[in-house]
Amino acid sequence: MNHHGSFGEYFKSLRLKRGLTLRDFCLQNGFDPGNISKLERGIFAPPQSDEKLRDYAKALGLREGSAEWIEFFDLAAAEGGRLPEDIRKDSSVIERLPAFFRTLRDKKLPGEALDKLIEKLKHS
């Protein structure tokens, strides 16, 4: 997974990757250009609705289950202070999260150490 900063920045990068202006993207998909502009600039938070996120993801040409799709939903969840849907549905992960959160708080990992932890988790 790449780090794209905010959900809005990632949304915009995906739209531009498809070669679409904001207006063209909105006209093709029936979205309000003012709202999408505010979403891309971080003025509007990512939608909380998985249905709306799916609409946006499909309009951006993301394939369900792809790395881009997952990052799109993960960024939206993180900015909304939520856990991604697939994580919420995994009871074995959910029951371990409180201990994981306590560990992160106790260790107070600086950015570089947290990045190393993430890499270690990716490869385990």
XYZ file of C-alpha atoms in Angstrom:
124
model
C 0.000 0.000 0.000
C 1.307 3.431 -0.891
C 1.037 6.441 1.346
C -1.007 9.153 -0.327
C -1.684 11.411 2.631
C -5.364 12.215 2.835
C -8.397 10.564 1.335
C -9.062 13.681 -0.740
C -5.537 13.716 -2.166
C -5.833 10.041 -3.061
C -9.262 10.570 -4.637
C -7.891 13.391 -6.784
C -4.809 11.387 -7.806
C -7.052 8.527 -8.957
C -9.266 10.909 -10.950
C -6.260 12.559 -12.596
C -4.750 9.144 -13.343
C -7.843 8.488 -15.451
C -7.197 11.770 -17.276
C -10.437 13.399 -16.161
C -11.037 16.974 -15.182
C -13.197 17.491 -12.133
C -16.078 18.669 -14.296
C -15.824 15.747 -16.747
C -15.626 13.219 -13.921
C -18.732 14.675 -12.294
C -20.682 14.951 -15.552
C -19.925 11.333 -16.461
C -20.983 10.050 -13.049
C -23.730 12.405 -11.915
C -21.748 13.897 -9.015
C -21.850 17.511 -7.864
C -18.549 19.206 -8.841
C -18.622 21.510 -5.808
C -18.964 18.580 -3.420
C -16.253 16.527 -5.132
C -13.930 19.543 -5.131
C -14.489 19.988 -1.385
C -13.920 16.271 -0.839
C -10.625 16.367 -2.768
C -9.444 19.446 -0.865
C -10.301 17.929 2.509
C -13.069 20.411 3.282
C -15.587 17.554 3.259
C -14.755 14.390 5.170
C -14.907 11.074 3.322
C -18.399 9.591 3.222
C -19.302 7.266 6.089
C -21.533 5.180 3.857
C -19.868 2.145 2.294
C -22.446 2.421 -0.506
C -21.344 5.972 -1.381
C -17.676 4.962 -1.164
C -18.406 2.069 -3.544
C -20.069 4.493 -5.982
C -17.000 6.726 -5.921
C -14.568 3.804 -6.180
C -16.371 2.367 -9.199
C -16.560 5.800 -10.849
C -12.793 6.084 -10.362
C -12.365 2.750 -12.135
C -11.171 0.824 -9.090
C -11.508 -2.941 -9.198
C -13.086 -4.373 -6.066
C -10.461 -6.047 -3.895
C -7.507 -4.403 -5.678
C -4.780 -2.624 -3.710
C -6.181 0.746 -4.852
C -9.693 -0.254 -3.743
C -8.449 -1.310 -0.307
C -6.374 1.839 0.149
C -9.351 3.982 -0.889
C -11.572 2.392 1.771
C -8.799 2.317 4.400
C -8.099 6.044 3.994
C -11.819 6.846 4.238
C -12.184 4.728 7.372
C -9.057 6.144 9.026
C -10.096 9.754 8.412
C -13.576 8.962 9.694
C -12.181 7.408 12.853
C -13.557 3.996 11.909
C -12.146 0.550 11.320
C -12.413 -0.766 7.761
C -15.433 -3.001 7.147
C -13.412 -6.208 6.676
C -11.603 -5.614 9.985
C -14.891 -4.890 11.804
C -16.254 -8.230 10.616
C -13.265 -10.261 11.865
C -14.095 -11.074 15.492
C -10.657 -12.569 16.175
C -9.031 -9.248 15.239
C -11.610 -7.134 17.067
C -11.110 -8.982 20.356
C -7.344 -8.360 20.150
C -7.526 -4.673 19.232
C -7.763 -3.314 22.799
C -4.460 -5.013 23.691
C -2.910 -3.740 20.453
C -4.083 -0.183 21.220
C -2.732 -0.369 24.792
C 0.607 -1.609 23.455
C 0.831 1.249 20.957
C 0.003 3.774 23.677
C 2.508 2.306 26.137
C 5.310 2.126 23.569
C 4.620 5.591 22.114
C 6.366 4.571 18.919
C 7.901 7.383 16.876
C 7.021 7.449 13.166
C 10.053 5.453 12.023
C 9.478 2.685 14.589
C 5.794 2.528 13.663
C 6.764 2.189 9.981
C 9.075 -0.703 10.924
C 6.262 -2.375 12.866
C 3.952 -2.052 9.865
C 6.589 -3.573 7.562
C 7.132 -6.427 10.009
C 3.377 -7.107 10.129
C 3.199 -7.063 6.325
C 5.861 -9.759 6.055
C 4.745 -12.042 8.884
